[in-house]
Coordinates of C-alpha atoms in Angstrom, one line a residue:
Chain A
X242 CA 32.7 -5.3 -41.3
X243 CA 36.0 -7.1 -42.6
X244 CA 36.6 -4.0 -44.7
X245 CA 36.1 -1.4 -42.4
X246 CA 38.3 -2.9 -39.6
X247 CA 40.9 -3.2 -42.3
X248 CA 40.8 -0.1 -43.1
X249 CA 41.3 1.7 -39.6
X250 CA 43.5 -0.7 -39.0
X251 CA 45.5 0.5 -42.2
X252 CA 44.8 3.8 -41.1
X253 CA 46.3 3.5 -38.0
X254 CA 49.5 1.9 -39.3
X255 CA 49.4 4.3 -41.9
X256 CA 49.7 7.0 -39.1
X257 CA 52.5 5.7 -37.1
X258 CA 55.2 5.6 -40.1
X259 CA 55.9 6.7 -43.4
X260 CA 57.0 5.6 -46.9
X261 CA 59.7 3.1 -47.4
X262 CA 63.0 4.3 -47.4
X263 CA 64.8 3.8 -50.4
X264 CA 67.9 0.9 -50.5
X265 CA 70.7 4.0 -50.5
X266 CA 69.2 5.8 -47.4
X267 CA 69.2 2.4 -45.8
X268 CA 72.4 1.1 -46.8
X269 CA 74.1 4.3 -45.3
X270 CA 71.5 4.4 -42.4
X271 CA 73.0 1.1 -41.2
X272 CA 76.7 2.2 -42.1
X273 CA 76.1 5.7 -40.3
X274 CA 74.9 3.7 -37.1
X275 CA 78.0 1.5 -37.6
X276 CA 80.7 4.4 -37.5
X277 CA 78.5 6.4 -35.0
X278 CA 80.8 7.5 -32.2
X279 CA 82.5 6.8 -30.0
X280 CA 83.0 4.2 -32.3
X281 CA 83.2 0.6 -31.5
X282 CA 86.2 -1.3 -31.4
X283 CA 84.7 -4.3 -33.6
X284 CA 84.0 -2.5 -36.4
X285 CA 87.6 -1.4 -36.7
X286 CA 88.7 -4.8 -35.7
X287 CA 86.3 -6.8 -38.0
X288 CA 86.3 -4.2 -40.7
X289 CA 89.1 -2.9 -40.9
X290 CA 88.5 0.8 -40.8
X291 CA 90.2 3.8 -39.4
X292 CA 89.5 7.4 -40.1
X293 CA 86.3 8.5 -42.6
X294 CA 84.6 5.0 -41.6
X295 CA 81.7 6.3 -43.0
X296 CA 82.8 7.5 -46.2
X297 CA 85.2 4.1 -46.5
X298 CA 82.5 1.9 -45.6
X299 CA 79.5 4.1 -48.4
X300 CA 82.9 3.2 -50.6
X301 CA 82.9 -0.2 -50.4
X302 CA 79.4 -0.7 -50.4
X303 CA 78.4 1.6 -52.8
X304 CA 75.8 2.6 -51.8
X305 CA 75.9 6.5 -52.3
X306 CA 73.8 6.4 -55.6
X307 CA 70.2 7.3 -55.0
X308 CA 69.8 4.1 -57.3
X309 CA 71.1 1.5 -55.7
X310 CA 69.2 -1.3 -54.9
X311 CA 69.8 -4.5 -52.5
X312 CA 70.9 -8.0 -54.3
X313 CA 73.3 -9.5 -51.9
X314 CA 72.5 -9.4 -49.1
X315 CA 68.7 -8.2 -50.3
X316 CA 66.8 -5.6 -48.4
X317 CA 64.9 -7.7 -46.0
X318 CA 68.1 -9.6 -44.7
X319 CA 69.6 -6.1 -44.7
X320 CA 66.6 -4.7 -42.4
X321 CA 66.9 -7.9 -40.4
X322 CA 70.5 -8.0 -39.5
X323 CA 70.0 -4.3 -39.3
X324 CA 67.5 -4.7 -36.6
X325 CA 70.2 -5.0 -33.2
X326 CA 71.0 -1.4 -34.3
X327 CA 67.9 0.5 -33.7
X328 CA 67.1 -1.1 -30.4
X329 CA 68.8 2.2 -29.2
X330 CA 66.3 4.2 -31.0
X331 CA 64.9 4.7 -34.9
X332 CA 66.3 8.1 -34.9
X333 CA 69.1 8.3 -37.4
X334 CA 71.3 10.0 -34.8
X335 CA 70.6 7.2 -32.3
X336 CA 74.3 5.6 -31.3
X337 CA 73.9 1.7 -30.9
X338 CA 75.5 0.0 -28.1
X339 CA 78.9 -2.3 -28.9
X340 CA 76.9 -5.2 -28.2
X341 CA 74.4 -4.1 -30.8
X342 CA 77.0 -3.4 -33.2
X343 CA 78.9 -7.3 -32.5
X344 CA 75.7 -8.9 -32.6
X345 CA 75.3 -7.2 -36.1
X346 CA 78.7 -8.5 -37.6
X347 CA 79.2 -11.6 -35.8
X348 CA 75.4 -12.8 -36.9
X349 CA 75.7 -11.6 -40.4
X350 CA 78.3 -12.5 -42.2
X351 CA 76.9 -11.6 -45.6
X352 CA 76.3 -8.0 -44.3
X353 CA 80.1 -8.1 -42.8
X354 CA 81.4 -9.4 -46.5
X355 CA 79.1 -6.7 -48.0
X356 CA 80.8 -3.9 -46.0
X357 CA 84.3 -5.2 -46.9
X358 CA 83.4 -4.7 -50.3
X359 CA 83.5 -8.2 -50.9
X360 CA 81.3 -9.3 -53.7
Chain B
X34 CA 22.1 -6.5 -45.9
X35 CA 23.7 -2.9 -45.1
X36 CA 20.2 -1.8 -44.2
X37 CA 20.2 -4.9 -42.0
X38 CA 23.3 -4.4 -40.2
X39 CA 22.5 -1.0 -39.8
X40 CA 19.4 -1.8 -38.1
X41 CA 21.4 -4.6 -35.6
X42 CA 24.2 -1.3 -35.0
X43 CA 21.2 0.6 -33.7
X44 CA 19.2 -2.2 -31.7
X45 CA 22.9 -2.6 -30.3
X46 CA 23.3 0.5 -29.7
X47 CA 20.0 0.9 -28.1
X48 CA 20.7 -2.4 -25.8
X49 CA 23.7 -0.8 -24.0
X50 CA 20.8 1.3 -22.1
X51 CA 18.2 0.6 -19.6
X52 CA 15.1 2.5 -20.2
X53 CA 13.5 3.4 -17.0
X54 CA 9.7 3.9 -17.2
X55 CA 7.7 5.7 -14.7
X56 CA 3.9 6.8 -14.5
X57 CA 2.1 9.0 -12.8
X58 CA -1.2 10.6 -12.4
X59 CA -1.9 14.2 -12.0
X60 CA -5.4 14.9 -11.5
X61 CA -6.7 17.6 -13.6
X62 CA -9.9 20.2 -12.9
X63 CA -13.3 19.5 -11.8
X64 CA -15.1 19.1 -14.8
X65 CA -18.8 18.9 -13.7
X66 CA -20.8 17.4 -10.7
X67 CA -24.4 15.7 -10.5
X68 CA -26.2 13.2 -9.1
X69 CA -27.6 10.0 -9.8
X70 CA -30.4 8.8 -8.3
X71 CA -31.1 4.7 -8.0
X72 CA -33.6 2.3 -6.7
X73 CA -32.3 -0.8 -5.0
X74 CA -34.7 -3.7 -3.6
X75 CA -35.7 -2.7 0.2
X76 CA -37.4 -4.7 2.2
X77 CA -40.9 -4.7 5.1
X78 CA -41.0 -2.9 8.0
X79 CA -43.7 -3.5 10.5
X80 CA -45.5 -1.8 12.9
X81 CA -47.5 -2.7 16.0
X82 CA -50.7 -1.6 17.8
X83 CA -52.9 -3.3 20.6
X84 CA -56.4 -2.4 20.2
X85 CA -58.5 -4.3 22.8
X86 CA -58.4 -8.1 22.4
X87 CA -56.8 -7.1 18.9
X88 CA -53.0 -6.9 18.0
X89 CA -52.9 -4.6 14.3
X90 CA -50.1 -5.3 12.1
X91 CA -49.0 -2.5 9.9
X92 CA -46.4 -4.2 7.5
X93 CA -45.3 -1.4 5.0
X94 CA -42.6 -2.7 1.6
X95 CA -40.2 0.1 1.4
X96 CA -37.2 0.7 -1.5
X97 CA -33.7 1.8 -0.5
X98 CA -33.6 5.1 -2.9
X99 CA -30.1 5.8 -3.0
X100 CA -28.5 9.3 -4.1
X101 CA -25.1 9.6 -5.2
X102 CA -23.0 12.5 -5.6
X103 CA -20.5 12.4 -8.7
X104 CA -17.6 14.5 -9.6
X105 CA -15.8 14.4 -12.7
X106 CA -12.2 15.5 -13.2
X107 CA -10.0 15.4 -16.0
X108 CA -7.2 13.4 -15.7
X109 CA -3.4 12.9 -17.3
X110 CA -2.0 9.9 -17.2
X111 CA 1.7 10.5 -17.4
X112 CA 4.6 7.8 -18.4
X113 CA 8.0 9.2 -18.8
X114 CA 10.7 7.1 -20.7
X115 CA 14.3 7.6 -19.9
X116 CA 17.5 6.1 -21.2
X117 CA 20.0 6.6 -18.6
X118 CA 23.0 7.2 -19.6
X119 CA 22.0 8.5 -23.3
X120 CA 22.5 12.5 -22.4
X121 CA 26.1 11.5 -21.6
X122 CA 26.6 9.0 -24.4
X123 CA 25.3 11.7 -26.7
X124 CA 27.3 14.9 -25.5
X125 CA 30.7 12.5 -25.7
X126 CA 29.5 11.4 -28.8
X127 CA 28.8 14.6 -30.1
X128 CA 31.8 16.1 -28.7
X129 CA 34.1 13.2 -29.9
X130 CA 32.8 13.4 -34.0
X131 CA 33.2 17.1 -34.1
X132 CA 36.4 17.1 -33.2
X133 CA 37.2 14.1 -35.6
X134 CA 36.1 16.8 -37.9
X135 CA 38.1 19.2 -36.9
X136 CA 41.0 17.1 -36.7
X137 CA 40.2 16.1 -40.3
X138 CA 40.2 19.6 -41.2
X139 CA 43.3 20.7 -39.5
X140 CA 45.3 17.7 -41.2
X141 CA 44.6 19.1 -44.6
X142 CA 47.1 22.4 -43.7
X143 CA 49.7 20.3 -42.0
X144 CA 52.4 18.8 -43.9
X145 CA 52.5 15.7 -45.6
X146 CA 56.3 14.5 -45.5
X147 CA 57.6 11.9 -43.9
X148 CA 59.5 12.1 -41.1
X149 CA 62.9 11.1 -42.2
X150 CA 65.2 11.8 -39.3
X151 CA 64.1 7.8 -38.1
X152 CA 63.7 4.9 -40.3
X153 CA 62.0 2.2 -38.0
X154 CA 63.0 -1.6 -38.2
X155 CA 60.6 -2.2 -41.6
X156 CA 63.1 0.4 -43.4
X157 CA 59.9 3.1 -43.4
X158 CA 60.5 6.5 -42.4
X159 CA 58.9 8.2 -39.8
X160 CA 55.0 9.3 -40.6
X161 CA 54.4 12.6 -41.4
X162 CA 52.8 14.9 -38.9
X163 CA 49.5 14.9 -41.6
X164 CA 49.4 11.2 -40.9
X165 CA 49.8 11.8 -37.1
X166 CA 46.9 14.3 -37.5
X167 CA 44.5 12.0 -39.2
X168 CA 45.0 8.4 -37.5
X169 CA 44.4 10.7 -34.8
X170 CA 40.6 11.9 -36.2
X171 CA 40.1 8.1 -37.4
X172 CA 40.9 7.1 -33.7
X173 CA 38.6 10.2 -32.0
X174 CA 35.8 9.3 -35.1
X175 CA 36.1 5.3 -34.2
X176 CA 35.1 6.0 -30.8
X177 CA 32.8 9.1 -31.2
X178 CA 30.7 7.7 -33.7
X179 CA 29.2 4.9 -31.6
X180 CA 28.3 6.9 -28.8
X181 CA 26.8 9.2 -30.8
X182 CA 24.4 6.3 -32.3
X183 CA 23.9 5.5 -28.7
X184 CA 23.1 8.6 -27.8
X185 CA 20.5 9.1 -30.3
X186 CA 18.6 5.9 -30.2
X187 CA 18.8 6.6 -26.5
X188 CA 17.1 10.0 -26.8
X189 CA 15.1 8.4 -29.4
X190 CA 13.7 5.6 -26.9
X191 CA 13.6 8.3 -23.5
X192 CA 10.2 11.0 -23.7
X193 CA 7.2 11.5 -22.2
X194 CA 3.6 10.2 -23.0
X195 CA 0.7 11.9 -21.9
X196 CA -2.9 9.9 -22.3
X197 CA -5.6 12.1 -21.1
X198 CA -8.7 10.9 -19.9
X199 CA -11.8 11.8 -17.2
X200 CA -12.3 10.0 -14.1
X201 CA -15.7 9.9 -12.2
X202 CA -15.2 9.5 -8.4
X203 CA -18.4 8.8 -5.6
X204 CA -18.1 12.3 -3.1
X205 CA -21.4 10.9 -1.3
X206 CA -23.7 8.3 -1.3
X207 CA -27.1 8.5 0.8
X208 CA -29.8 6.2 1.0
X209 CA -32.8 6.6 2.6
X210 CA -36.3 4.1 2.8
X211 CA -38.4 5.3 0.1
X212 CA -41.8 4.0 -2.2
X213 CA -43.4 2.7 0.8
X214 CA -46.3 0.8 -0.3
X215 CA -48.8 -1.4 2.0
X216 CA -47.6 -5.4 1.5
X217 CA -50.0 -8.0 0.8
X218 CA -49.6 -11.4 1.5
X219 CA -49.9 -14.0 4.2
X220 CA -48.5 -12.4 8.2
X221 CA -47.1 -15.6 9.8
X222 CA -46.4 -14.6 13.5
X223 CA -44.1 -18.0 15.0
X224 CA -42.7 -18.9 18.2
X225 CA -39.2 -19.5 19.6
X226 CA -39.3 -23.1 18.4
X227 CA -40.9 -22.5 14.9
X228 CA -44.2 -23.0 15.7
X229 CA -47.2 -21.2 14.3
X230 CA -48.4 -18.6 16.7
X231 CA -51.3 -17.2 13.8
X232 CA -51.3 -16.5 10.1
X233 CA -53.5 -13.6 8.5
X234 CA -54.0 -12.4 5.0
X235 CA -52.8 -8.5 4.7
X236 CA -55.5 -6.4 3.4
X237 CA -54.0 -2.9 2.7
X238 CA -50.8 -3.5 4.4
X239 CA -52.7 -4.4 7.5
X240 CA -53.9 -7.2 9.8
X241 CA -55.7 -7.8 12.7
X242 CA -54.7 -10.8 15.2
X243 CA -56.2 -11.5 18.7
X244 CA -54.7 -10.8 21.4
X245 CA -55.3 -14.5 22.7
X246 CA -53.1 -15.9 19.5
X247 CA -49.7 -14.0 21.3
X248 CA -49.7 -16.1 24.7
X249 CA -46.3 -17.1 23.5
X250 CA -43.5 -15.2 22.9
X251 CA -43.4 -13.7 19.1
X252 CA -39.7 -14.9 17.9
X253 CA -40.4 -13.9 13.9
X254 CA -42.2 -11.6 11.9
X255 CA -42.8 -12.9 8.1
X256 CA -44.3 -12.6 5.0
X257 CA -44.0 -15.1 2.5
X258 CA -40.0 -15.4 2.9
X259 CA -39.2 -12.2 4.0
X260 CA -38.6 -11.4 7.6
X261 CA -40.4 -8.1 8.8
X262 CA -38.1 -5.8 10.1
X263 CA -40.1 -4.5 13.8
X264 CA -38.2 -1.6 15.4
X265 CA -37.9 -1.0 19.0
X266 CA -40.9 0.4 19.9
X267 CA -42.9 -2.4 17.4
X268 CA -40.7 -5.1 19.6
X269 CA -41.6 -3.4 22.9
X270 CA -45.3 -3.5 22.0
X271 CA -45.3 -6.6 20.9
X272 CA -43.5 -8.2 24.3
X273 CA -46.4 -6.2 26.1
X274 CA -49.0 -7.9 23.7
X275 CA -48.1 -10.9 25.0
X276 CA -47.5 -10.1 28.6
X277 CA -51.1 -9.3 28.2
X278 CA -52.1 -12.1 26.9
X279 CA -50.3 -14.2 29.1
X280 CA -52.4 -12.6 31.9
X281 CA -55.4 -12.7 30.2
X282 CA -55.0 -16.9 30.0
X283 CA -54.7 -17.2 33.8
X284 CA -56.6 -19.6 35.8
X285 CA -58.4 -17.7 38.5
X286 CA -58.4 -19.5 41.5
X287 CA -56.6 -19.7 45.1
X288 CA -52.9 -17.7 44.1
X289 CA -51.9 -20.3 47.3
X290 CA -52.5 -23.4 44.8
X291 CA -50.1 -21.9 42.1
X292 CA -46.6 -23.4 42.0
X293 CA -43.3 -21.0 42.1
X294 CA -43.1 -20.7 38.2
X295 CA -46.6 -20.0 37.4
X296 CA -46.6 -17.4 39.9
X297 CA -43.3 -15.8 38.7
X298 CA -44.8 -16.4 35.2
X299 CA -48.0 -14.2 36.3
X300 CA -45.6 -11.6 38.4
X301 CA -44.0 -10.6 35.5
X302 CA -46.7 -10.8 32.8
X303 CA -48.5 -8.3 34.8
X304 CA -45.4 -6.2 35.0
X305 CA -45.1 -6.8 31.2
X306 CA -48.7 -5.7 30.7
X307 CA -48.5 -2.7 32.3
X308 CA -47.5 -0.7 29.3
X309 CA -50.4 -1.1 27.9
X310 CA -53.1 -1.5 30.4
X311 CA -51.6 0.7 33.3
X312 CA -54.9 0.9 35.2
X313 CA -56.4 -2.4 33.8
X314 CA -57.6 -4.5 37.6
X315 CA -55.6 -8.0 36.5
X316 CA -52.2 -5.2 36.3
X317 CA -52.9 -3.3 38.9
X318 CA -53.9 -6.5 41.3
X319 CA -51.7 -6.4 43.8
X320 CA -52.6 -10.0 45.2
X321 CA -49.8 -11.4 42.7
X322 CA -46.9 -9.2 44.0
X323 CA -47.9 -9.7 47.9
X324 CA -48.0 -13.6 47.8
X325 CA -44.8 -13.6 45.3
X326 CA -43.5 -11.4 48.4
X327 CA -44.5 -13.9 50.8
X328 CA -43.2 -16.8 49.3
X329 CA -39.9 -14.7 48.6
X330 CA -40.2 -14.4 52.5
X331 CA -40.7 -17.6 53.1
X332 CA -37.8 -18.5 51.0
X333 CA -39.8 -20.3 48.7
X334 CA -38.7 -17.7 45.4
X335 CA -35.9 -16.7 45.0
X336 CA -35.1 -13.0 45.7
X337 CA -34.7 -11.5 42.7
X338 CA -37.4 -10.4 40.7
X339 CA -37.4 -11.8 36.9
X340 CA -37.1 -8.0 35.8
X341 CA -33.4 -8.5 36.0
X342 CA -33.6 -9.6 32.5
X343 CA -33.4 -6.0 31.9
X344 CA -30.3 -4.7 30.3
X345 CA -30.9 -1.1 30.2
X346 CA -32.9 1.5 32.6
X347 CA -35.2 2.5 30.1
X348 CA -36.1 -1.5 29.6
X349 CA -36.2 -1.6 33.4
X350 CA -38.8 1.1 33.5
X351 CA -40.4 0.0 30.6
X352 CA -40.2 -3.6 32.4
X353 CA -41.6 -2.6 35.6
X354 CA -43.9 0.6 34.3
X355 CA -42.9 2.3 38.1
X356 CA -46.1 4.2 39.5
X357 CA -44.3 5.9 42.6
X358 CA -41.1 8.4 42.0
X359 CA -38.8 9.3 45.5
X360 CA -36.9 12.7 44.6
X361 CA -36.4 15.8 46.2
X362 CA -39.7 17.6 46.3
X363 CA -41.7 14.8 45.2
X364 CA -45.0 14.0 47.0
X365 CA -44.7 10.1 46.4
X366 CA -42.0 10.9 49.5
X367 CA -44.7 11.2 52.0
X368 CA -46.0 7.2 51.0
X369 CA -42.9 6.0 52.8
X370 CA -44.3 7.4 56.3
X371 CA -45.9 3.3 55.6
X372 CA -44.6 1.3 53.1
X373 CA -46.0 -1.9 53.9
X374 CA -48.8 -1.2 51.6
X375 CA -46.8 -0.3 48.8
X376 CA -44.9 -3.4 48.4
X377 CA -44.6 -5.3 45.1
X378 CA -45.2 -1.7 43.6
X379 CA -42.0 -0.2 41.3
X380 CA -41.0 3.0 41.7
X381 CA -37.9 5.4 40.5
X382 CA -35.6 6.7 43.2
X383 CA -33.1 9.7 42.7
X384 CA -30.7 10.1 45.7
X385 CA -27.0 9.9 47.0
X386 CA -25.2 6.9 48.3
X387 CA -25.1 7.2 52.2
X388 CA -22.9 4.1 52.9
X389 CA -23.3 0.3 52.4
X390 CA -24.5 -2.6 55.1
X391 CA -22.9 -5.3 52.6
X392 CA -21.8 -5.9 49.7
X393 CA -25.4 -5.8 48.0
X394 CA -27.2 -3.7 50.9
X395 CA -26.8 -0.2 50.7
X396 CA -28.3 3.3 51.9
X397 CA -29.4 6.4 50.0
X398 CA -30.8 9.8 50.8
X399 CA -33.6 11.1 49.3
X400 CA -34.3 14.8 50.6
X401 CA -34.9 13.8 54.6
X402 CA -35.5 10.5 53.5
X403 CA -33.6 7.1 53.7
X404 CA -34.3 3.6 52.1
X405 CA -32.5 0.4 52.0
X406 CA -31.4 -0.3 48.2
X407 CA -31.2 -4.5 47.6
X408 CA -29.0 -5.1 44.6
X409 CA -29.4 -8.6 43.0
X410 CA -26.1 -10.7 43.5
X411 CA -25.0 -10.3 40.2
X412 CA -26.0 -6.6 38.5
X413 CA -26.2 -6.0 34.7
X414 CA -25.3 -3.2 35.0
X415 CA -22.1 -1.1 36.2
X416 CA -20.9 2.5 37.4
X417 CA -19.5 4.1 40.4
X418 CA -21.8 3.6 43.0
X419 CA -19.3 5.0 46.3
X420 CA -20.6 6.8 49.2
X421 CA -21.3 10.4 48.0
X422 CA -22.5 8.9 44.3
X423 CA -25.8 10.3 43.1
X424 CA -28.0 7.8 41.9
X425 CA -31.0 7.0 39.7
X426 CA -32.9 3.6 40.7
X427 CA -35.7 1.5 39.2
X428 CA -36.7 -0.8 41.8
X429 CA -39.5 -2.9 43.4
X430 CA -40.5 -1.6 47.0
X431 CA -40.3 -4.3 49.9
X432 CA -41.8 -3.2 52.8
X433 CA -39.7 -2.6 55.7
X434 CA -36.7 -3.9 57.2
X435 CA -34.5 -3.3 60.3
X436 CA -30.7 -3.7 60.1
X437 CA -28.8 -2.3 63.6
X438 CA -30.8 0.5 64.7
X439 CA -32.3 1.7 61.3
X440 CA -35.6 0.5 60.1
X441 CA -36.3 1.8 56.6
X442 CA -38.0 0.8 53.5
X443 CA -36.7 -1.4 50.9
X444 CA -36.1 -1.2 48.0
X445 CA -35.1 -4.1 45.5
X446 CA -33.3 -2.5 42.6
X447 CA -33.9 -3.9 39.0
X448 CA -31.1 -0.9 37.5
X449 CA -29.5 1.5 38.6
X450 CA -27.2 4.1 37.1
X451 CA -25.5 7.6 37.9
X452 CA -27.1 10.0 37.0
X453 CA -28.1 13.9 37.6

């Protein structure tokens, strides 16, 4: 009986998301939401970007390589400090509120030093 | 095990429903008819003649034969079994797998890639519409399944039972006295008070007692420990016996020296007799009745004659045995030009109510005739007896008496009822 509720319950998680994305897709996902605008004072403020945030920020990261993979910060206290962001929405075109976006850099410092391309 | 659970899953499954039973009988065709024919225990019947100084007992043992009809039908007996609740269990059910099925099926042309416009808080991207398509046939499965073994142990458990059998019912039942057969055995006639009145051996279902051995009043009729059954007409001859006897055990002698009772006593043995000895001298004596009448004169007796014991108008005229009859056109009507001699005599009396002197005094008309009608104080019987009423009377003539200016003949009634 064990087994079987397992499985629909796998089932039915199963059919509410899909595969993992990979560390790239999730290192720009969280920059894109970042520079999504109208963009938010504090992220030019704390990190110190002006025009092409996205493509300044996927710089210092980098992150563009379908390859690259998490150390530090990893991927799970990436997905956790990423987590104020998507309150607005999972959708990749969802714009997070300011307040999202300070909570983000002011309880992460890692993630902030990560952005800066500090290492 | 897995046959185990599986059997628990369908005794649960059954449990969710209450299975409503109901029976019924239909009664099928007649199958056949007879009769049955039975012999029960019956019991003595007895009859009674008075020949002479002799009383013969006729006691007969009869059987009850008793013939009952049967019919015979066939018959269903009828117990439906329903699971309410199951049909609808079942259709859902039903409905629900299929389109899990369907579902399933569709999912298999729809694509598999994940959604990646949204990547949710875990870092997974959206599911893919094939995912959608079966959690959704999974879901519709998970529930339709269940009902569906509802459904079916529920359909399983509901039906009809039909147990047919024949049924034999009574239509009629007559009995009737039957085997009659002369008894044998000692006759014991007794008294009110147990007594032994006279005991005979039955030879052929017959004995002979004297008449002299009845000068009290039969109470029971037995043989051995069986009563004998006497009907009416036994009874009546019987009371008559010993009227008769009664009157035959008289002291002759000066009627002045008798005392009230035993001059009642003789007054209405002789009236008891009379059925059977109408034109015998000692009934037809009309000394008894004339110083009975003088006494009730006198005051002495009191005015009602002992045939008020009568509780019907046949018993009255069988207690009195009347020898005169006062209708229209009857010659008896021309006696009453002097009915002093007929006193003490009974007669029956149809006429019509001509009005009332008191409340137990009245008048009726008999063709040109009139006759005072004395009713005892308190009458056994009842009826509507108004001026006008027409009237049939058994009564004891009087002689004559004057009230005002009419002077007519009395007559003392012992019943009267309305009649013609």
């Amino acid at each position: 009986m064990r087994t079987a509720a397992t499985w629909l319950v796998g089932l039915a998680v199963l059919g509410c998301s899909g595969p993992e994305a990979s560390d790239a897709v999730l290192c720009q996902d969280v920059i894109q939401r970042l520079c999504a605008g109208p963009r938010c004072g504090v992220v030019e403020e704390r990190l110190g970007v002006k025009d092409d945030c996205d493509g300044t920020l996927v710089a210092r990261a980098r992150c563009a390589p379908d390859d690259f993979v998490f150390t530090t910060p990893s991927r799970d206290r990436w997905l956790e400090c990423r987590a104020p962001l998507v309150r607005q929405g999972t959708l990749r075109t969802a714009v997070p509120g300011c307040d999202n976006v300070s909570e983000v850099l002011s309880s992460c410092p890692d993630v902030e030093a990560f952005l800066k391309g500090v290492r | 095990m897995r046959a185990l659970r599986g059997v628990l899953v369908l005794a649960l499954a059954g449990g969710c429903f209450t299975v409503e039973s109901t029976s019924r009988v239909e009664r099928g065709p007649l199958l056949r008819s007879y009769a049955q024919d039975s012999t029960l225990p019956g019991g003595l019947e007895g009859k009674v003649a008075v020949d002479g100084a002799v009383v013969n007992f006729a006691v007969t043992a009869v059987q009850t034969c008793r013939t009952e009809q049967f019919e015979e039908y066939a018959e269903e007996r009828i117990t439906e079994r329903q699971a309410k609740g199951a049909g609808a269990a079942l259709a859902s059910g039903i409905a629900a797998v299929l389109g899990a099925g369907v579902l399933a099926v569709v999912s298999l042309v729809v694509s598999n890639a994940p959604d990646v416009s949204s990547i949710d808080a875990a870092g997974r991207y959206g599911a893919a519409p094939r995912q959608h398509v079966q959690a959704a046939a999974v879901a519709t499965g998970g529930l339709g399944l269940p009902a569906l073994v509802a459904g079916i142990v529920g359909a399983v458990q509901s039906g009809v039972d039909v147990v047919s059998t024949k049924t034999t019912q009574v239509v009629s039942s007559k009995e009737r006295p039957c085997n009659p057969a002369g008894a044998s055995g000692l006759l014991r006639l007794s008294a009110a008070n147990g007594a032994l009145l006279s005991e005979q051996p039955l030879d052929g279902g017959t004995a002979a007692v004297p008449l002299a051995a009845l000068a009290r009043p039969v109470e029971a009729v037995t043989l051995g420990e069986q009563v004998v059954q006497l009907d009416q007409e036994a009874q009546r001859t019987l009371r008559a016996a010993t009227a008769c006897a009664q009157l035959d055990a008289r002291q002759t002698g000066d009627l002045s020296t008798l005392g009230d009772g035993q001059l009642l006593r003789l007054v209405e043995s002789q009236r008891g007799c009379a059925p059977l000895r109408r034109t015998a001298p000692e009934v037809t004596d009309p000394s008894f009745e004339a110083e009975l009448r003088r006494r009730q004169l006198a005051g002495h007796v009191a005015a009602a004659p002992t045939a008020t014991r009568a509780t019907s108008y046949d018993e009255a005229v069988a207690a009195t045995a009347p020898t005169l009859r006062f209708a229209e056109g009857s010659g008896d009507l021309g006696a009453l030009d002097a009915p002093e001699p007929l006193s003490g005599r009974a007669a029956t009396l149809r006429g019509t109510i001509e009005g009332a002197l008191s409340v137990n005094i009245g008048v009726v008309q008999v063709a040109d005739r009139q006759l005072f009608l004395v009713l005892p104080n308190e009458p056994a019987w009842s009826g509507d007896f108004s001026v006008g009423a027409r009237v049939e009377v058994v009564g004891i003539l009087a002689g004559v008496h004057t009230v005002g200016p009419r002077t007519l003949p009395v007559l003392r009634v012992v019943w009267m009822r309305n009649a013609f």
